[in-house]
mmCIF file of C-alpha atoms and ligand atoms in Angstrom:
data_model
loop_
_atom_site.group_PDB
_atom_site.id
_atom_site.type_symbol
_atom_site.label_atom_id
_atom_site.label_comp_id
_atom_site.label_asym_id
_atom_site.label_seq_id
_atom_site.Cartn_x
_atom_site.Cartn_y
_atom_site.Cartn_z
ATOM 1 C CA MET A 25 34.242 45.567 -138.645
ATOM 2 C CA VAL A 26 36.349 47.467 -141.154
ATOM 3 C CA ASP A 27 34.970 50.882 -142.000
ATOM 4 C CA PRO A 28 35.152 50.971 -145.816
ATOM 5 C CA GLN A 29 35.748 54.730 -145.649
ATOM 6 C CA ARG A 30 39.066 53.992 -143.935
ATOM 7 C CA LEU A 31 40.399 51.614 -146.552
ATOM 8 C CA PRO A 32 43.081 53.113 -148.791
ATOM 9 C CA VAL A 33 41.829 54.369 -152.160
ATOM 10 C CA LEU A 34 43.326 52.252 -154.928
ATOM 11 C CA ILE A 35 44.169 54.035 -158.160
ATOM 12 C CA GLN A 36 42.229 52.391 -160.992
ATOM 13 C CA ARG A 37 43.380 52.678 -164.568
ATOM 14 C CA LEU A 38 41.303 52.857 -167.696
ATOM 15 C CA PRO A 39 42.685 52.656 -171.242
ATOM 16 C CA VAL A 40 41.314 55.542 -173.314
ATOM 17 C CA VAL A 41 41.256 55.148 -177.077
ATOM 18 C CA ASN A 42 42.006 58.049 -179.422
ATOM 19 C CA GLY A 43 38.989 59.507 -181.233
ATOM 20 C CA THR A 44 37.157 62.795 -181.744
ATOM 21 C CA VAL A 45 33.533 63.174 -180.657
ATOM 22 C CA GLU A 46 31.066 65.587 -182.245
ATOM 23 C CA VAL A 47 29.126 66.386 -179.059
ATOM 24 C CA GLY A 48 25.390 65.945 -179.674
ATOM 25 C CA GLY A 49 25.875 64.154 -182.998
ATOM 26 C CA GLN A 50 25.417 60.535 -184.067
ATOM 27 C CA GLN A 51 28.529 59.228 -182.347
ATOM 28 C CA ASP A 52 27.676 55.573 -181.662
ATOM 29 C CA VAL A 53 30.533 54.111 -183.653
ATOM 30 C CA ILE A 54 33.336 56.179 -182.153
ATOM 31 C CA TRP A 55 31.918 55.654 -178.665
ATOM 32 C CA GLY A 56 31.748 51.962 -179.556
ATOM 33 C CA THR A 57 35.544 51.856 -179.612
ATOM 34 C CA ALA A 58 35.835 53.204 -176.039
ATOM 35 C CA ALA A 59 36.401 51.027 -172.966
ATOM 36 C CA GLY A 60 33.591 51.035 -170.421
ATOM 37 C CA THR A 61 33.632 51.123 -166.637
ATOM 38 C CA ALA A 62 30.825 50.611 -164.149
ATOM 39 C CA PHE A 63 30.709 52.365 -160.787
ATOM 40 C CA GLY A 64 28.116 53.131 -158.140
ATOM 41 C CA GLY A 65 26.406 49.757 -158.094
ATOM 42 C CA GLU A 66 23.059 48.144 -157.441
ATOM 43 C CA ASP A 67 22.358 49.542 -153.983
ATOM 44 C CA ALA A 68 23.680 53.034 -154.778
ATOM 45 C CA VAL A 69 23.373 54.814 -158.139
ATOM 46 C CA PRO A 70 24.431 52.458 -160.935
ATOM 47 C CA ALA A 71 26.456 54.422 -163.465
ATOM 48 C CA THR A 72 28.929 53.757 -166.261
ATOM 49 C CA PHE A 73 31.412 55.944 -168.049
ATOM 50 C CA LYS A 74 33.515 55.844 -171.168
ATOM 51 C CA ALA A 75 36.188 58.265 -172.331
ATOM 52 C CA LEU A 76 37.982 59.146 -175.564
ATOM 53 C CA TRP A 77 40.708 61.683 -176.311
ATOM 54 C CA ASP A 78 42.154 63.855 -179.032
ATOM 55 C CA GLU A 79 44.905 66.504 -178.935
ATOM 56 C CA HIS A 80 43.053 69.000 -176.795
ATOM 57 C CA HIS A 81 40.032 67.211 -175.370
ATOM 58 C CA LEU A 82 38.925 64.426 -173.158
ATOM 59 C CA TYR A 83 35.458 63.262 -174.141
ATOM 60 C CA VAL A 84 33.289 61.595 -171.526
ATOM 61 C CA LEU A 85 30.051 59.677 -171.804
ATOM 62 C CA VAL A 86 28.421 59.091 -168.427
ATOM 63 C CA SER A 87 25.247 57.070 -168.153
ATOM 64 C CA VAL A 88 23.337 57.231 -164.865
ATOM 65 C CA SER A 89 20.501 54.958 -163.706
ATOM 66 C CA ASP A 90 18.289 57.272 -161.660
ATOM 67 C CA PRO A 91 14.592 57.095 -162.532
ATOM 68 C CA THR A 92 13.528 60.129 -160.469
ATOM 69 C CA ARG A 93 14.602 63.445 -161.926
ATOM 70 C CA SER A 94 15.170 65.900 -159.107
ATOM 71 C CA GLN A 95 16.804 69.260 -158.457
ATOM 72 C CA GLY A 96 20.377 68.628 -157.490
ATOM 73 C CA ASP A 97 20.946 65.497 -159.608
ATOM 74 C CA ARG A 98 24.306 66.026 -161.233
ATOM 75 C CA VAL A 99 27.448 64.578 -162.729
ATOM 76 C CA GLU A 100 30.801 66.078 -161.752
ATOM 77 C CA VAL A 101 33.978 65.494 -163.720
ATOM 78 C CA PHE A 102 37.481 66.072 -162.317
ATOM 79 C CA VAL A 103 40.612 66.335 -164.410
ATOM 80 C CA ASP A 104 44.260 66.456 -163.310
ATOM 81 C CA GLU A 105 45.957 67.158 -166.634
ATOM 82 C CA ASN A 106 49.508 66.252 -165.623
ATOM 83 C CA ASN A 107 48.390 63.360 -163.412
ATOM 84 C CA GLY A 108 50.323 65.018 -160.585
ATOM 85 C CA LYS A 109 48.080 63.387 -157.961
ATOM 86 C CA THR A 110 48.648 66.355 -155.660
ATOM 87 C CA ALA A 111 46.774 66.651 -152.354
ATOM 88 C CA SER A 112 45.552 70.121 -153.342
ATOM 89 C CA TYR A 113 44.543 71.650 -156.660
ATOM 90 C CA GLU A 114 47.249 73.093 -158.913
ATOM 91 C CA ALA A 115 46.859 75.206 -162.055
ATOM 92 C CA ASP A 116 46.321 72.159 -164.291
ATOM 93 C CA ASP A 117 43.490 70.724 -162.188
ATOM 94 C CA ALA A 118 39.828 71.405 -162.886
ATOM 95 C CA ALA A 119 36.346 70.387 -161.762
ATOM 96 C CA TYR A 120 33.149 70.567 -163.838
ATOM 97 C CA ALA A 121 29.529 70.141 -162.792
ATOM 98 C CA PHE A 122 26.714 69.173 -165.167
ATOM 99 C CA ARG A 123 23.260 69.498 -163.648
ATOM 100 C CA ARG A 124 20.452 67.268 -164.812
ATOM 101 C CA HIS A 125 18.131 70.277 -164.747
ATOM 102 C CA GLY A 126 20.370 72.177 -167.102
ATOM 103 C CA ALA A 127 20.933 75.403 -165.166
ATOM 104 C CA GLY A 128 24.442 76.399 -164.139
ATOM 105 C CA ASN A 129 26.353 74.110 -166.449
ATOM 106 C CA GLU A 130 29.953 74.702 -167.277
ATOM 107 C CA PRO A 131 30.954 76.577 -170.434
ATOM 108 C CA VAL A 132 32.067 73.411 -172.199
ATOM 109 C CA ARG A 133 30.361 71.564 -175.031
ATOM 110 C CA PHE A 134 28.017 68.988 -173.571
ATOM 111 C CA ARG A 135 24.701 67.248 -174.081
ATOM 112 C CA LEU A 136 22.615 65.941 -171.230
ATOM 113 C CA ARG A 137 19.627 63.850 -172.175
ATOM 114 C CA GLU A 138 17.039 61.812 -170.378
ATOM 115 C CA ARG A 139 16.880 58.130 -171.210
ATOM 116 C CA ALA A 140 14.664 55.316 -169.939
ATOM 117 C CA GLY A 141 15.395 54.984 -166.212
ATOM 118 C CA GLY A 142 17.988 57.702 -166.064
ATOM 119 C CA TYR A 143 20.081 60.158 -168.024
ATOM 120 C CA GLU A 144 23.238 60.438 -170.064
ATOM 121 C CA LEU A 145 25.923 63.109 -170.284
ATOM 122 C CA GLU A 146 28.248 63.592 -173.231
ATOM 123 C CA ALA A 147 30.888 66.305 -172.761
ATOM 124 C CA ALA A 148 34.082 67.581 -174.365
ATOM 125 C CA ILE A 149 36.463 68.610 -171.580
ATOM 126 C CA PRO A 150 39.108 71.049 -172.862
ATOM 127 C CA ILE A 151 42.718 70.112 -172.124
ATOM 128 C CA THR A 152 45.424 72.781 -172.179
ATOM 129 C CA ARG A 153 48.453 70.610 -172.840
ATOM 130 C CA THR A 154 48.765 68.599 -176.042
ATOM 131 C CA LEU A 155 47.711 65.031 -175.423
ATOM 132 C CA VAL A 156 49.622 62.182 -177.037
ATOM 133 C CA SER A 157 49.381 58.430 -177.034
ATOM 134 C CA GLY A 158 51.143 57.068 -173.945
ATOM 135 C CA ALA A 159 50.226 60.076 -171.776
ATOM 136 C CA GLU A 160 48.364 59.697 -168.502
ATOM 137 C CA VAL A 161 45.676 61.986 -167.133
ATOM 138 C CA GLY A 162 44.272 61.999 -163.607
ATOM 139 C CA PHE A 163 40.502 61.690 -163.724
ATOM 140 C CA ASP A 164 37.464 61.093 -161.593
ATOM 141 C CA VAL A 165 33.711 61.251 -162.037
ATOM 142 C CA ARG A 166 31.073 61.577 -159.370
ATOM 143 C CA VAL A 167 27.285 61.281 -159.572
ATOM 144 C CA THR A 168 24.766 62.764 -157.133
ATOM 145 C CA ASP A 169 21.262 61.356 -156.787
ATOM 146 C CA ALA A 170 19.690 64.248 -154.872
ATOM 147 C CA ASN A 171 16.402 62.726 -153.744
ATOM 148 C CA ARG A 172 18.127 59.660 -152.293
ATOM 149 C CA GLY A 173 21.003 61.788 -151.007
ATOM 150 C CA THR A 174 23.547 59.418 -152.568
ATOM 151 C CA VAL A 175 26.882 60.317 -154.131
ATOM 152 C CA VAL A 176 28.961 57.706 -155.965
ATOM 153 C CA ALA A 177 32.380 58.042 -157.583
ATOM 154 C CA TRP A 178 34.537 56.054 -159.973
ATOM 155 C CA ASN A 179 37.748 56.202 -157.956
ATOM 156 C CA ASP A 180 37.870 58.368 -154.832
ATOM 157 C CA PHE A 181 35.071 56.887 -152.743
ATOM 158 C CA THR A 182 36.058 59.239 -149.893
ATOM 159 C CA LEU A 183 34.660 62.012 -152.126
ATOM 160 C CA ASP A 184 37.539 64.454 -151.681
ATOM 161 C CA GLN A 185 37.632 65.177 -155.430
ATOM 162 C CA ALA A 186 36.790 68.868 -155.116
ATOM 163 C CA THR A 187 39.952 69.676 -153.128
ATOM 164 C CA ASP A 188 42.367 66.751 -153.551
ATOM 165 C CA THR A 189 43.567 65.118 -156.793
ATOM 166 C CA SER A 190 45.667 62.399 -155.146
ATOM 167 C CA LYS A 191 42.881 59.821 -155.158
ATOM 168 C CA PHE A 192 41.666 60.334 -158.743
ATOM 169 C CA GLY A 193 41.916 57.349 -161.076
ATOM 170 C CA THR A 194 44.286 57.361 -164.045
ATOM 171 C CA LEU A 195 43.398 57.411 -167.727
ATOM 172 C CA SER A 196 46.039 55.811 -169.992
ATOM 173 C CA LEU A 197 45.821 57.284 -173.478
ATOM 174 C CA VAL A 198 46.235 54.781 -176.302
ATOM 175 C CA GLY A 199 45.902 54.876 -180.093
ATOM 176 C CA PRO A 200 42.662 54.524 -182.058
ATOM 177 C CA SER A 201 40.858 51.198 -182.372
ATOM 178 C CA HIS A 202 39.771 49.427 -185.545
ATOM 179 C CA VAL A 203 36.160 49.393 -186.728
ATOM 180 C CA ALA A 204 35.002 47.166 -189.602
ATOM 181 C CA GLU A 205 31.611 46.864 -191.277
ATOM 182 C CA VAL A 206 30.203 43.358 -191.575
ATOM 183 C CA LEU A 207 27.790 42.538 -194.385
ATOM 184 C CA ARG A 208 24.921 40.045 -194.191
ATOM 185 C CA GLY A 209 25.365 36.572 -195.598
ATOM 186 C CA THR A 210 25.073 32.913 -194.647
ATOM 187 C CA PRO A 211 27.958 30.691 -195.763
ATOM 188 C CA VAL A 212 28.237 26.897 -195.510
ATOM 189 C CA VAL A 213 30.827 26.197 -192.805
ATOM 190 C CA ASP A 214 33.191 23.689 -194.424
ATOM 191 C CA GLY A 215 36.533 25.468 -194.736
ATOM 192 C CA GLU A 216 35.892 26.255 -198.430
ATOM 193 C CA GLU A 217 35.472 29.911 -199.322
ATOM 194 C CA ASP A 218 32.100 29.790 -201.072
ATOM 195 C CA PRO A 219 30.944 32.717 -203.249
ATOM 196 C CA VAL A 220 28.953 34.389 -200.451
ATOM 197 C CA TRP A 221 32.318 35.440 -198.978
ATOM 198 C CA ALA A 222 33.317 37.335 -202.116
ATOM 199 C CA GLY A 223 32.077 40.777 -201.078
ATOM 200 C CA ALA A 224 32.808 40.448 -197.364
ATOM 201 C CA THR A 225 34.973 43.018 -195.595
ATOM 202 C CA GLU A 226 38.466 41.709 -194.905
ATOM 203 C CA ILE A 227 40.559 42.673 -191.898
ATOM 204 C CA ALA A 228 44.177 41.775 -191.170
ATOM 205 C CA THR A 229 46.183 40.905 -188.088
ATOM 206 C CA ASN A 230 49.060 43.341 -187.660
ATOM 207 C CA THR A 231 49.094 44.143 -183.955
ATOM 208 C CA TRP A 232 52.020 42.151 -182.541
ATOM 209 C CA VAL A 233 51.559 40.953 -178.991
ATOM 210 C CA LEU A 234 54.542 38.565 -178.953
ATOM 211 C CA GLY A 235 57.346 38.725 -181.502
ATOM 212 C CA ARG A 236 57.426 40.944 -184.586
ATOM 213 C CA SER A 237 56.895 38.382 -187.319
ATOM 214 C CA GLY A 238 55.347 34.955 -187.766
ATOM 215 C CA SER A 239 52.006 33.517 -188.722
ATOM 216 C CA THR A 240 49.317 36.081 -189.657
ATOM 217 C CA ALA A 241 45.766 36.006 -191.026
ATOM 218 C CA ARG A 242 43.389 37.764 -193.378
ATOM 219 C CA VAL A 243 39.938 37.518 -191.855
ATOM 220 C CA LYS A 244 36.490 37.970 -193.360
ATOM 221 C CA THR A 245 33.256 38.203 -191.370
ATOM 222 C CA LEU A 246 29.532 37.959 -192.200
ATOM 223 C CA TRP A 247 26.384 37.929 -190.074
ATOM 224 C CA ASP A 248 22.786 36.824 -190.188
ATOM 225 C CA ALA A 249 19.901 36.825 -187.710
ATOM 226 C CA GLY A 250 21.446 34.097 -185.581
ATOM 227 C CA LYS A 251 25.180 33.960 -186.142
ATOM 228 C CA LEU A 252 28.491 35.619 -186.793
ATOM 229 C CA TYR A 253 30.609 33.895 -189.453
ATOM 230 C CA VAL A 254 34.389 34.123 -189.727
ATOM 231 C CA PHE A 255 36.663 32.952 -192.542
ATOM 232 C CA ALA A 256 40.410 33.166 -191.944
ATOM 233 C CA HIS A 257 43.302 32.589 -194.337
ATOM 234 C CA VAL A 258 46.241 31.853 -192.052
ATOM 235 C CA THR A 259 49.807 31.845 -193.383
ATOM 236 C CA ASP A 260 51.939 29.319 -191.531
ATOM 237 C CA THR A 261 54.638 27.263 -193.228
ATOM 238 C CA LEU A 262 55.349 24.842 -190.368
ATOM 239 C CA LEU A 263 52.288 23.430 -188.623
ATOM 240 C CA SER A 264 52.757 22.309 -185.051
ATOM 241 C CA LYS A 265 50.679 21.223 -182.087
ATOM 242 C CA ALA A 266 53.713 20.083 -180.106
ATOM 243 C CA SER A 267 52.702 22.017 -176.975
ATOM 244 C CA ALA A 268 50.192 20.611 -174.492
ATOM 245 C CA ASN A 269 48.880 24.169 -174.069
ATOM 246 C CA PRO A 270 46.317 24.778 -176.782
ATOM 247 C CA TRP A 271 47.284 28.477 -177.038
ATOM 248 C CA GLU A 272 50.877 27.481 -177.872
ATOM 249 C CA GLN A 273 49.767 25.317 -180.783
ATOM 250 C CA ASP A 274 49.347 26.785 -184.261
ATOM 251 C CA SER A 275 45.851 28.126 -183.796
ATOM 252 C CA VAL A 276 43.536 31.083 -184.094
ATOM 253 C CA GLU A 277 41.338 32.688 -181.490
ATOM 254 C CA VAL A 278 38.161 34.719 -181.739
ATOM 255 C CA PHE A 279 37.186 37.047 -178.906
ATOM 256 C CA LEU A 280 33.587 38.166 -178.828
ATOM 257 C CA ASP A 281 31.985 40.790 -176.565
ATOM 258 C CA GLN A 282 28.417 40.570 -177.799
ATOM 259 C CA ASP A 283 27.107 43.737 -176.125
ATOM 260 C CA ASN A 284 30.346 45.639 -176.879
ATOM 261 C CA GLY A 285 30.545 46.546 -173.183
ATOM 262 C CA LYS A 286 34.357 46.746 -173.451
ATOM 263 C CA MET A 287 34.695 46.018 -169.744
ATOM 264 C CA SER A 288 37.962 45.144 -168.034
ATOM 265 C CA GLN A 289 36.567 41.753 -166.970
ATOM 266 C CA TYR A 290 34.603 39.141 -168.897
ATOM 267 C CA GLN A 291 30.834 39.294 -168.447
ATOM 268 C CA PRO A 292 28.323 36.545 -169.339
ATOM 269 C CA ASP A 293 28.095 37.759 -172.959
ATOM 270 C CA ASP A 294 31.850 37.499 -173.504
ATOM 271 C CA GLY A 295 33.641 34.500 -174.944
ATOM 272 C CA GLN A 296 36.972 33.211 -176.249
ATOM 273 C CA LEU A 297 37.103 30.505 -178.886
ATOM 274 C CA ARG A 298 40.299 28.840 -180.065
ATOM 275 C CA VAL A 299 40.639 26.449 -183.003
ATOM 276 C CA ASN A 300 43.919 24.817 -184.008
ATOM 277 C CA TYR A 301 44.777 23.926 -187.607
ATOM 278 C CA GLU A 302 43.325 20.449 -187.055
ATOM 279 C CA ASN A 303 40.021 21.919 -185.897
ATOM 280 C CA THR A 304 40.409 21.139 -182.199
ATOM 281 C CA GLN A 305 38.307 23.673 -180.305
ATOM 282 C CA THR A 306 39.042 25.131 -176.854
ATOM 283 C CA PHE A 307 37.075 27.799 -175.019
ATOM 284 C CA GLY A 308 37.127 30.598 -172.492
ATOM 285 C CA GLY A 309 34.420 32.788 -171.007
ATOM 286 C CA SER A 310 30.915 31.896 -172.155
ATOM 287 C CA ALA A 311 31.942 30.282 -175.455
ATOM 288 C CA THR A 312 30.964 26.596 -175.622
ATOM 289 C CA ALA A 313 30.989 23.883 -178.270
ATOM 290 C CA ALA A 314 27.203 24.126 -178.487
ATOM 291 C CA ARG A 315 27.499 27.662 -179.853
ATOM 292 C CA ILE A 316 30.271 27.011 -182.368
ATOM 293 C CA VAL A 317 30.566 25.209 -185.677
ATOM 294 C CA SER A 318 34.072 25.184 -187.123
ATOM 295 C CA ALA A 319 35.975 23.687 -190.024
ATOM 296 C CA THR A 320 39.647 23.871 -190.955
ATOM 297 C CA ARG A 321 41.595 22.988 -194.087
ATOM 298 C CA VAL A 322 45.341 22.778 -194.449
ATOM 299 C CA VAL A 323 46.357 24.510 -197.691
ATOM 300 C CA PRO A 324 49.749 25.264 -199.260
ATOM 301 C CA GLY A 325 51.474 27.851 -197.037
ATOM 302 C CA GLY A 326 49.014 27.650 -194.175
ATOM 303 C CA TYR A 327 45.458 26.792 -193.270
ATOM 304 C CA HIS A 328 41.886 28.042 -193.474
ATOM 305 C CA VAL A 329 39.508 28.331 -190.554
ATOM 306 C CA GLU A 330 35.782 28.861 -191.014
ATOM 307 C CA LEU A 331 33.495 29.457 -188.045
ATOM 308 C CA ALA A 332 29.864 30.065 -187.196
ATOM 309 C CA ILE A 333 29.247 31.491 -183.734
ATOM 310 C CA THR A 334 25.680 31.634 -182.427
ATOM 311 C CA PHE A 335 24.689 34.880 -180.729
ATOM 312 C CA ASP A 336 23.051 34.115 -177.386
ATOM 313 C CA ALA A 337 23.148 37.465 -175.595
ATOM 314 C CA ILE A 338 21.960 39.863 -178.293
ATOM 315 C CA GLU A 339 19.553 40.028 -181.191
ATOM 316 C CA PRO A 340 21.749 41.306 -183.982
ATOM 317 C CA ARG A 341 20.313 43.993 -186.245
ATOM 318 C CA GLU A 342 21.423 46.545 -188.747
ATOM 319 C CA GLY A 343 23.754 48.903 -186.888
ATOM 320 C CA THR A 344 24.564 46.570 -183.963
ATOM 321 C CA LEU A 345 28.115 47.007 -182.655
ATOM 322 C CA ILE A 346 30.010 43.984 -181.391
ATOM 323 C CA GLY A 347 33.328 43.837 -179.591
ATOM 324 C CA PHE A 348 35.565 41.521 -181.628
ATOM 325 C CA ASP A 349 39.147 40.468 -181.915
ATOM 326 C CA PHE A 350 41.080 37.824 -183.808
ATOM 327 C CA GLN A 351 44.403 36.320 -182.711
ATOM 328 C CA VAL A 352 46.922 34.037 -184.430
ATOM 329 C CA ASN A 353 49.216 31.866 -182.304
ATOM 330 C CA ASP A 354 52.371 30.492 -183.925
ATOM 331 C CA ASP A 355 54.761 27.800 -182.771
ATOM 332 C CA GLY A 356 57.266 28.994 -185.343
ATOM 333 C CA LEU A 357 59.993 26.401 -184.749
ATOM 334 C CA GLY A 358 57.681 23.468 -184.175
ATOM 335 C CA ASN A 359 59.220 22.912 -180.728
ATOM 336 C CA GLY A 360 56.127 23.459 -178.594
ATOM 337 C CA VAL A 361 56.951 27.074 -177.702
ATOM 338 C CA ARG A 362 54.751 29.878 -178.956
ATOM 339 C CA SER A 363 57.017 32.287 -180.834
ATOM 340 C CA SER A 364 54.504 34.877 -181.990
ATOM 341 C CA VAL A 365 51.050 36.199 -181.223
ATOM 342 C CA VAL A 366 49.356 38.751 -183.450
ATOM 343 C CA THR A 367 45.871 40.261 -183.285
ATOM 344 C CA TRP A 368 43.580 42.566 -185.226
ATOM 345 C CA ASN A 369 43.267 45.204 -182.493
ATOM 346 C CA ASP A 370 44.232 44.325 -178.909
ATOM 347 C CA PRO A 371 47.979 44.790 -178.228
ATOM 348 C CA THR A 372 47.840 43.773 -174.560
ATOM 349 C CA GLY A 373 47.722 39.968 -174.658
ATOM 350 C CA GLU A 374 44.873 40.207 -172.153
ATOM 351 C CA SER A 375 41.962 39.542 -174.530
ATOM 352 C CA PHE A 376 41.206 36.232 -172.830
ATOM 353 C CA ARG A 377 40.131 38.041 -169.673
ATOM 354 C CA ASN A 378 39.669 41.722 -170.557
ATOM 355 C CA THR A 379 37.406 42.944 -173.375
ATOM 356 C CA SER A 380 38.329 46.643 -173.203
ATOM 357 C CA ARG A 381 40.792 46.673 -176.112
ATOM 358 C CA PHE A 382 38.849 44.600 -178.626
ATOM 359 C CA GLY A 383 38.070 46.195 -181.990
ATOM 360 C CA VAL A 384 34.507 46.823 -183.175
ATOM 361 C CA LEU A 385 32.385 45.127 -185.804
ATOM 362 C CA LYS A 386 29.406 47.048 -187.101
ATOM 363 C CA LEU A 387 26.678 44.852 -188.584
ATOM 364 C CA VAL A 388 25.214 46.386 -191.754
ATOM 365 C CA ARG A 389 23.062 45.312 -194.698
ATOM 366 C CA GLN A 390 24.965 47.393 -197.199
ATOM 367 C CA ARG A 391 28.276 49.139 -196.974
ATOM 368 C CA ALA A 392 27.951 52.832 -196.094
ATOM 369 C CA ARG A 393 27.815 54.842 -199.316
ATOM 370 C CA SER A 394 31.027 56.744 -199.763
ATOM 371 C CA SER A 395 30.843 60.509 -200.003
ATOM 372 C CA VAL A 396 32.596 60.416 -203.391
ATOM 373 C CA PRO A 397 29.994 61.089 -206.101
ATOM 374 C CA GLY A 398 29.457 58.150 -208.438
ATOM 375 C CA PRO A 399 30.039 58.209 -212.232
HETATM 376 C C1 BGC B 429 46.441 33.908 -174.523
HETATM 377 C C2 BGC B 429 47.213 33.073 -173.542
HETATM 378 C C3 BGC B 429 46.312 32.687 -172.400
HETATM 379 C C4 BGC B 429 45.145 31.918 -172.962
HETATM 380 C C5 BGC B 429 44.155 31.510 -171.912
HETATM 381 C C6 BGC B 429 45.259 33.159 -174.987
HETATM 382 O O1 BGC B 429 44.489 34.014 -175.771
HETATM 383 O O2 BGC B 429 47.234 34.235 -175.636
HETATM 384 O O3 BGC B 429 48.337 33.777 -173.102
HETATM 385 O O4 BGC B 429 46.981 31.928 -171.441
HETATM 386 O O5 BGC B 429 44.463 32.716 -173.910
HETATM 387 O O6 BGC B 429 43.124 30.744 -172.511
HETATM 388 CA CA1 CA B 430 30.485 42.415 -172.589
#
């Protein structure tokens, strides 16, 4: 039998979105933009982490499932600023320990709090060099469950993190993600923009995945107790479904990560829904025809798409965050070849199998009051 300890350590990569965290504050929305990663696992210590960055910090949010609080429970964080992956520590490499019992924590800003069945760490790790989008940072995180005597890690399962940076994972720093507030409302799904849409927040597709111009959309969203509604105005002057591949036909796609897990693989709550300009639906992930009502209308200069998507993995409420993206596919020449793809947030082209770069919708009853005093 293969001894798992003797397998080579693969270097995992996690995209890390730009954003500043006020440690200990109400930070749900900014954390909602961050990609998530699970490690440990059912038979060890299940844990997840997320990370964000700004010029001189890496922010980490580590959530540990460990119902018994004991001396020695801790989270350790390891940072290799220049991603040198050296077999011994250099000046830019650092290790931090955060004890569940509080004593002996590092002199960095952090909050450790108990939650049902475990605990959560939020910390701001100082970074000496100036971080920029496109940079890479070596990183690992390790969790000790003292009473079970178990240690789990994100990347280096051989647990050499304290002396060797070569088996850390890699964080890829990327720009900030979009967040939009969604108001409540229940439209009739018929491809006509009825008055309930009037006040809805509108987002636009301007993240080019393929090409630099082509068909784009303005997209409104609404929610109610059971559904998410989408109304899209798509500009497209030459409508085509010449390709046999539905994604190469003039069409739009909605990507929905109901629990906003932002994981690198689809989970049961994640779905992809595609509708072409003639209202032919196609699906990926957990999206199915039973959960979707759609209508399209061809209009001068393009087409409208209206959708109702039934939530089946969450009970939406005020404040709920949902992972969401919207994509427009364009067969610009009408020859059956997709010439452009544009989205709201995800630049990778991987939304159909990876939810980590979706944007965020925040469900609200009323738009947040602006800080500008009224008349
Ligand atoms: C992507 C295609 C992919 C398809 C799979 C689309 O969102 O743009 O490249 O093959 O999903 O369903
Ligand atoms: Ca998910």
